[in-house]
PDB file of C-alpha atoms in Angstrom:
ATOM      1  CA  LYS A 330       6.087  -8.787  -4.593  1.00 51.00           C
ATOM      2  CA  ASN A 331       5.836  -6.716  -1.476  1.00 56.00           C
ATOM      3  CA  MET A 332       5.706  -8.831   1.698  1.00 65.00           C
ATOM      4  CA  MET A 333       4.063  -6.030   3.714  1.00 69.00           C
ATOM      5  CA  PRO A 334       1.414  -4.290   1.651  1.00 70.00           C
ATOM      6  CA  HIS A 335       0.087  -2.418   4.687  1.00 73.00           C
ATOM      7  CA  GLN A 336       3.466  -0.749   5.345  1.00 74.00           C
ATOM      8  CA  ASP A 337       4.004   2.838   4.137  1.00 73.00           C
ATOM      9  CA  TRP A 338       7.594   3.210   2.881  1.00 74.00           C
ATOM     10  CA  ASN A 339       7.407   6.866   1.817  1.00 79.00           C
ATOM     11  CA  ARG A 340      10.039   9.119   3.390  1.00 78.00           C
ATOM     12  CA  VAL A 341       8.742  11.849   5.717  1.00 75.00           C
ATOM     13  CA  THR A 342      10.874  14.952   6.361  1.00 76.00           C
ATOM     14  CA  PHE A 343      10.274  17.595   8.994  1.00 69.00           C
ATOM     15  CA  ALA A 344      11.391  21.096   8.036  1.00 69.00           C
ATOM     16  CA  GLY A 345      12.004  22.677  11.438  1.00 65.00           C
ATOM     17  CA  PRO A 346      10.874  22.920  15.002  1.00 62.00           C
ATOM     18  CA  VAL A 347       7.274  21.997  15.567  1.00 63.00           C
ATOM     19  CA  GLY A 348       5.102  24.582  17.312  1.00 66.00           C
ATOM     20  CA  LYS A 349       5.609  28.226  18.084  1.00 66.00           C
ATOM     21  CA  PRO A 350       8.507  29.467  20.189  1.00 64.00           C
ATOM     22  CA  LYS A 351       7.619  30.813  23.632  1.00 68.00           C
ATOM     23  CA  LYS A 352       7.121  34.538  24.266  1.00 68.00           C
ATOM     24  CA  GLY A 353      10.685  35.532  25.067  1.00 72.00           C
ATOM     25  CA  GLU A 354      12.323  32.920  22.846  1.00 77.00           C
ATOM     26  CA  ARG A 355      11.344  34.689  19.608  1.00 77.00           C
ATOM     27  CA  ALA A 356      13.207  37.874  20.614  1.00 79.00           C
ATOM     28  CA  ALA A 357      16.182  35.849  21.819  1.00 80.00           C
ATOM     29  CA  GLN A 358      16.335  33.888  18.546  1.00 81.00           C
ATOM     30  CA  GLU A 359      16.206  37.127  16.519  1.00 82.00           C
ATOM     31  CA  ALA A 360      19.026  38.620  18.591  1.00 81.00           C
ATOM     32  CA  GLN A 361      21.142  35.485  18.146  1.00 81.00           C
ATOM     33  CA  ARG A 362      20.619  35.542  14.369  1.00 82.00           C
ATOM     34  CA  LYS A 363      21.817  39.155  14.264  1.00 85.00           C
ATOM     35  CA  GLY A 364      24.914  38.238  16.305  1.00 82.00           C
ATOM     36  CA  GLN A 365      23.929  40.139  19.404  1.00 81.00           C
ATOM     37  CA  GLU A 366      24.738  38.906  22.886  1.00 79.00           C
ATOM     38  CA  VAL A 367      21.827  37.234  24.688  1.00 75.00           C
ATOM     39  CA  GLU A 368      21.617  36.807  28.454  1.00 75.00           C
ATOM     40  CA  THR A 369      19.400  34.044  29.801  1.00 69.00           C
ATOM     41  CA  ILE A 370      18.005  34.063  33.317  1.00 70.00           C
ATOM     42  CA  ARG A 371      16.853  30.878  35.004  1.00 65.00           C
ATOM     43  CA  ARG A 372      14.025  31.235  37.400  1.00 65.00           C
ATOM     44  CA  SER A 373      13.537  28.756  40.187  1.00 61.00           C
ATOM     45  CA  ALA A 374      10.491  28.015  42.241  1.00 58.00           C
ATOM     46  CA  GLY A 375      10.580  30.015  45.452  1.00 58.00           C
ATOM     47  CA  VAL A 376       9.487  29.023  48.901  1.00 57.00           C
ATOM     48  CA  ASN A 377       5.803  29.333  49.499  1.00 58.00           C
ATOM     49  CA  ALA A 378       5.582  31.972  52.221  1.00 58.00           C
ATOM     50  CA  ALA A 379       1.880  31.323  52.719  1.00 59.00           C
ATOM     51  CA  ARG A 380       2.616  27.802  53.903  1.00 60.00           C
ATOM     52  CA  PRO A 381       5.433  27.620  56.446  1.00 60.00           C
ATOM     53  CA  GLY A 382       6.825  24.376  57.908  1.00 62.00           C
ATOM     54  CA  PRO A 383       5.223  22.442  60.729  1.00 65.00           C
ATOM     55  CA  ALA A 384       4.272  24.393  63.839  1.00 66.00           C
ATOM     56  CA  ASN A 385       6.525  22.300  66.044  1.00 70.00           C
ATOM     57  CA  MET A 386       9.586  22.643  63.779  1.00 69.00           C
ATOM     58  CA  ARG A 387      11.229  25.262  65.986  1.00 68.00           C
ATOM     59  CA  ARG A 388      10.628  23.203  69.115  1.00 72.00           C
ATOM     60  CA  LEU A 389      12.116  20.158  67.387  1.00 69.00           C
ATOM     61  CA  ALA A 390      15.150  22.134  66.249  1.00 68.00           C
ATOM     62  CA  GLU A 391      15.763  23.464  69.761  1.00 70.00           C
ATOM     63  CA  ALA A 392      15.263  20.117  71.480  1.00 70.00           C
ATOM     64  CA  THR A 393      18.423  18.669  72.959  1.00 64.00           C
ATOM     65  CA  ASP A 394      16.964  15.389  74.159  1.00 67.00           C
ATOM     66  CA  VAL A 395      19.216  12.453  73.522  1.00 67.00           C
ATOM     67  CA  VAL A 396      17.222   9.276  73.071  1.00 65.00           C
ATOM     68  CA  PRO A 397      19.132   6.206  74.255  1.00 67.00           C
ATOM     69  CA  VAL A 398      19.526   3.562  71.582  1.00 66.00           C
ATOM     70  CA  ALA A 399      18.825  -0.009  72.589  1.00 71.00           C
ATOM     71  CA  GLN A 400      21.985  -2.108  72.655  1.00 77.00           C
ATOM     72  CA  LEU A 401      22.482  -5.828  72.768  1.00 79.00           C
ATOM     73  CA  THR A 402      24.307  -7.194  75.795  1.00 83.00           C
ATOM     74  CA  HIS A 403      27.597  -9.004  75.388  1.00 87.00           C
ATOM     75  CA  GLU A 404      26.039 -11.924  77.260  1.00 90.00           C
ATOM     76  CA  PHE A 405      23.390 -12.412  74.534  1.00 88.00           C
ATOM     77  CA  ARG A 406      25.901 -12.075  71.700  1.00 90.00           C
ATOM     78  CA  SER A 407      28.359 -14.590  73.147  1.00 91.00           C
ATOM     79  CA  ALA A 408      25.576 -17.025  74.108  1.00 92.00           C
ATOM     80  CA  MET A 409      24.219 -16.904  70.573  1.00 92.00           C
ATOM     81  CA  GLN A 410      27.656 -17.503  69.040  1.00 92.00           C
ATOM     82  CA  LYS A 411      28.424 -20.389  71.415  1.00 93.00           C
ATOM     83  CA  ALA A 412      25.044 -22.048  70.832  1.00 93.00           C
ATOM     84  CA  ARG A 413      25.402 -21.718  67.057  1.00 93.00           C
ATOM     85  CA  SER A 414      28.915 -23.185  67.010  1.00 93.00           C
ATOM     86  CA  ALA A 415      27.883 -25.968  69.430  1.00 93.00           C
ATOM     87  CA  ALA A 416      25.061 -26.888  67.032  1.00 92.00           C
ATOM     88  CA  GLY A 417      27.604 -26.952  64.186  1.00 93.00           C
ATOM     89  CA  LEU A 418      25.789 -24.296  62.183  1.00 93.00           C
ATOM     90  CA  SER A 419      27.174 -21.461  60.126  1.00 94.00           C
ATOM     91  CA  GLN A 420      25.525 -18.071  60.206  1.00 93.00           C
ATOM     92  CA  ALA A 421      23.988 -18.820  56.797  1.00 95.00           C
ATOM     93  CA  ASP A 422      22.595 -22.179  58.035  1.00 94.00           C
ATOM     94  CA  LEU A 423      21.059 -20.587  61.112  1.00 94.00           C
ATOM     95  CA  ALA A 424      19.602 -17.788  58.995  1.00 94.00           C
ATOM     96  CA  ARG A 425      17.970 -20.333  56.676  1.00 94.00           C
ATOM     97  CA  ARG A 426      16.450 -22.179  59.634  1.00 93.00           C
ATOM     98  CA  ILE A 427      14.760 -19.046  60.973  1.00 93.00           C
ATOM     99  CA  ASN A 428      13.945 -17.555  57.542  1.00 93.00           C
ATOM    100  CA  GLU A 429      16.185 -14.508  57.883  1.00 92.00           C
ATOM    101  CA  LYS A 430      19.177 -13.210  55.955  1.00 93.00           C
ATOM    102  CA  GLN A 431      22.708 -14.175  56.960  1.00 93.00           C
ATOM    103  CA  SER A 432      23.526 -10.494  57.436  1.00 93.00           C
ATOM    104  CA  VAL A 433      20.825 -10.298  60.132  1.00 92.00           C
ATOM    105  CA  ILE A 434      22.507 -13.082  62.128  1.00 93.00           C
ATOM    106  CA  ASN A 435      25.854 -11.340  61.656  1.00 94.00           C
ATOM    107  CA  ASP A 436      24.356  -8.062  62.930  1.00 92.00           C
ATOM    108  CA  TYR A 437      22.978  -9.788  66.046  1.00 90.00           C
ATOM    109  CA  GLU A 438      26.283 -11.515  66.847  1.00 91.00           C
ATOM    110  CA  SER A 439      28.290  -8.332  66.347  1.00 90.00           C
ATOM    111  CA  GLY A 440      25.828  -6.212  68.374  1.00 86.00           C
ATOM    112  CA  ARG A 441      24.811  -3.913  65.516  1.00 87.00           C
ATOM    113  CA  ALA A 442      21.134  -4.879  65.818  1.00 86.00           C
ATOM    114  CA  VAL A 443      18.748  -5.925  68.575  1.00 85.00           C
ATOM    115  CA  PRO A 444      16.424  -8.815  67.672  1.00 86.00           C
ATOM    116  CA  ASN A 445      12.758  -8.502  68.466  1.00 86.00           C
ATOM    117  CA  PRO A 446      11.251 -11.109  70.825  1.00 88.00           C
ATOM    118  CA  ASN A 447       9.736 -13.133  67.952  1.00 91.00           C
ATOM    119  CA  ILE A 448      13.150 -13.651  66.375  1.00 91.00           C
ATOM    120  CA  ILE A 449      14.677 -14.582  69.748  1.00 91.00           C
ATOM    121  CA  VAL A 450      12.039 -17.305  70.070  1.00 93.00           C
ATOM    122  CA  LYS A 451      12.919 -18.567  66.568  1.00 93.00           C
ATOM    123  CA  LEU A 452      16.613 -18.592  67.527  1.00 93.00           C
ATOM    124  CA  ASP A 453      15.802 -20.526  70.722  1.00 93.00           C
ATOM    125  CA  ARG A 454      13.974 -23.203  68.721  1.00 92.00           C
ATOM    126  CA  ALA A 455      16.603 -23.443  65.988  1.00 93.00           C
ATOM    127  CA  LEU A 456      19.522 -23.668  68.428  1.00 92.00           C
ATOM    128  CA  GLY A 457      17.763 -25.789  71.070  1.00 92.00           C
ATOM    129  CA  VAL A 458      18.712 -23.405  73.912  1.00 92.00           C
ATOM    130  CA  ARG A 459      17.160 -20.489  75.754  1.00 92.00           C
ATOM    131  CA  LEU A 460      19.088 -17.345  74.937  1.00 90.00           C
ATOM    132  CA  PRO A 461      19.194 -14.519  77.497  1.00 87.00           C
ATOM    133  CA  ARG A 462      16.663 -11.808  76.847  1.00 81.00           C
ATOM    134  CA  PRO A 463      17.890  -8.262  76.246  1.00 73.00           C
ATOM    135  CA  PRO A 464      16.884  -5.797  78.958  1.00 69.00           C
ATOM    136  CA  LYS A 465      13.677  -3.903  78.371  1.00 70.00           C
ATOM    137  CA  PRO A 466      14.142  -0.176  77.741  1.00 62.00           C
ATOM    138  CA  LYS A 467      13.164   1.996  80.665  1.00 64.00           C
ATOM    139  CA  LYS A 468      10.115   4.161  80.144  1.00 63.00           C
ATOM    140  CA  ARG A 469      10.893   7.841  80.346  1.00 59.00           C
ATOM    141  CA  ASN A 470       8.712  10.319  82.161  1.00 61.00           C
ATOM    142  CA  GLU A 471       7.641  13.429  80.288  1.00 55.00           C
ATOM    143  CA  ASP A 472       8.790  15.497  83.302  1.00 52.00           C
ATOM    144  CA  ASP A 473      12.483  14.536  82.879  1.00 48.00           C
TER     145      ASP A 473
END
């Protein structure tokens, strides 16, 4: 009795590569069979000269403007740490209360990240204090 009458159990054997070799491959295969040396050249896609990069690429490359990065004041960092420890919370507990990751709280307390105003409000509510606000970045004139 065969449990799977729909199954075909005949062995199928493939004799060689399927399809024709590419144009240059046939000559290379013949040379290899005869023991001759065959050199292969890899071709890579070149740069499209008809479509150069953005028009302002040169201006961007030559620009020497240094954009100031916003930094968190020591006052905010220490106030946040003191308020958290006074509330008896760990960084993980505080993070859970404001629906953020513990690493985010760690970044704020170490000064590696600047919280946005919405997160500062969440921290104020969770800690029951008003944390100092980071200074607003000064707007730069285009003339400078």
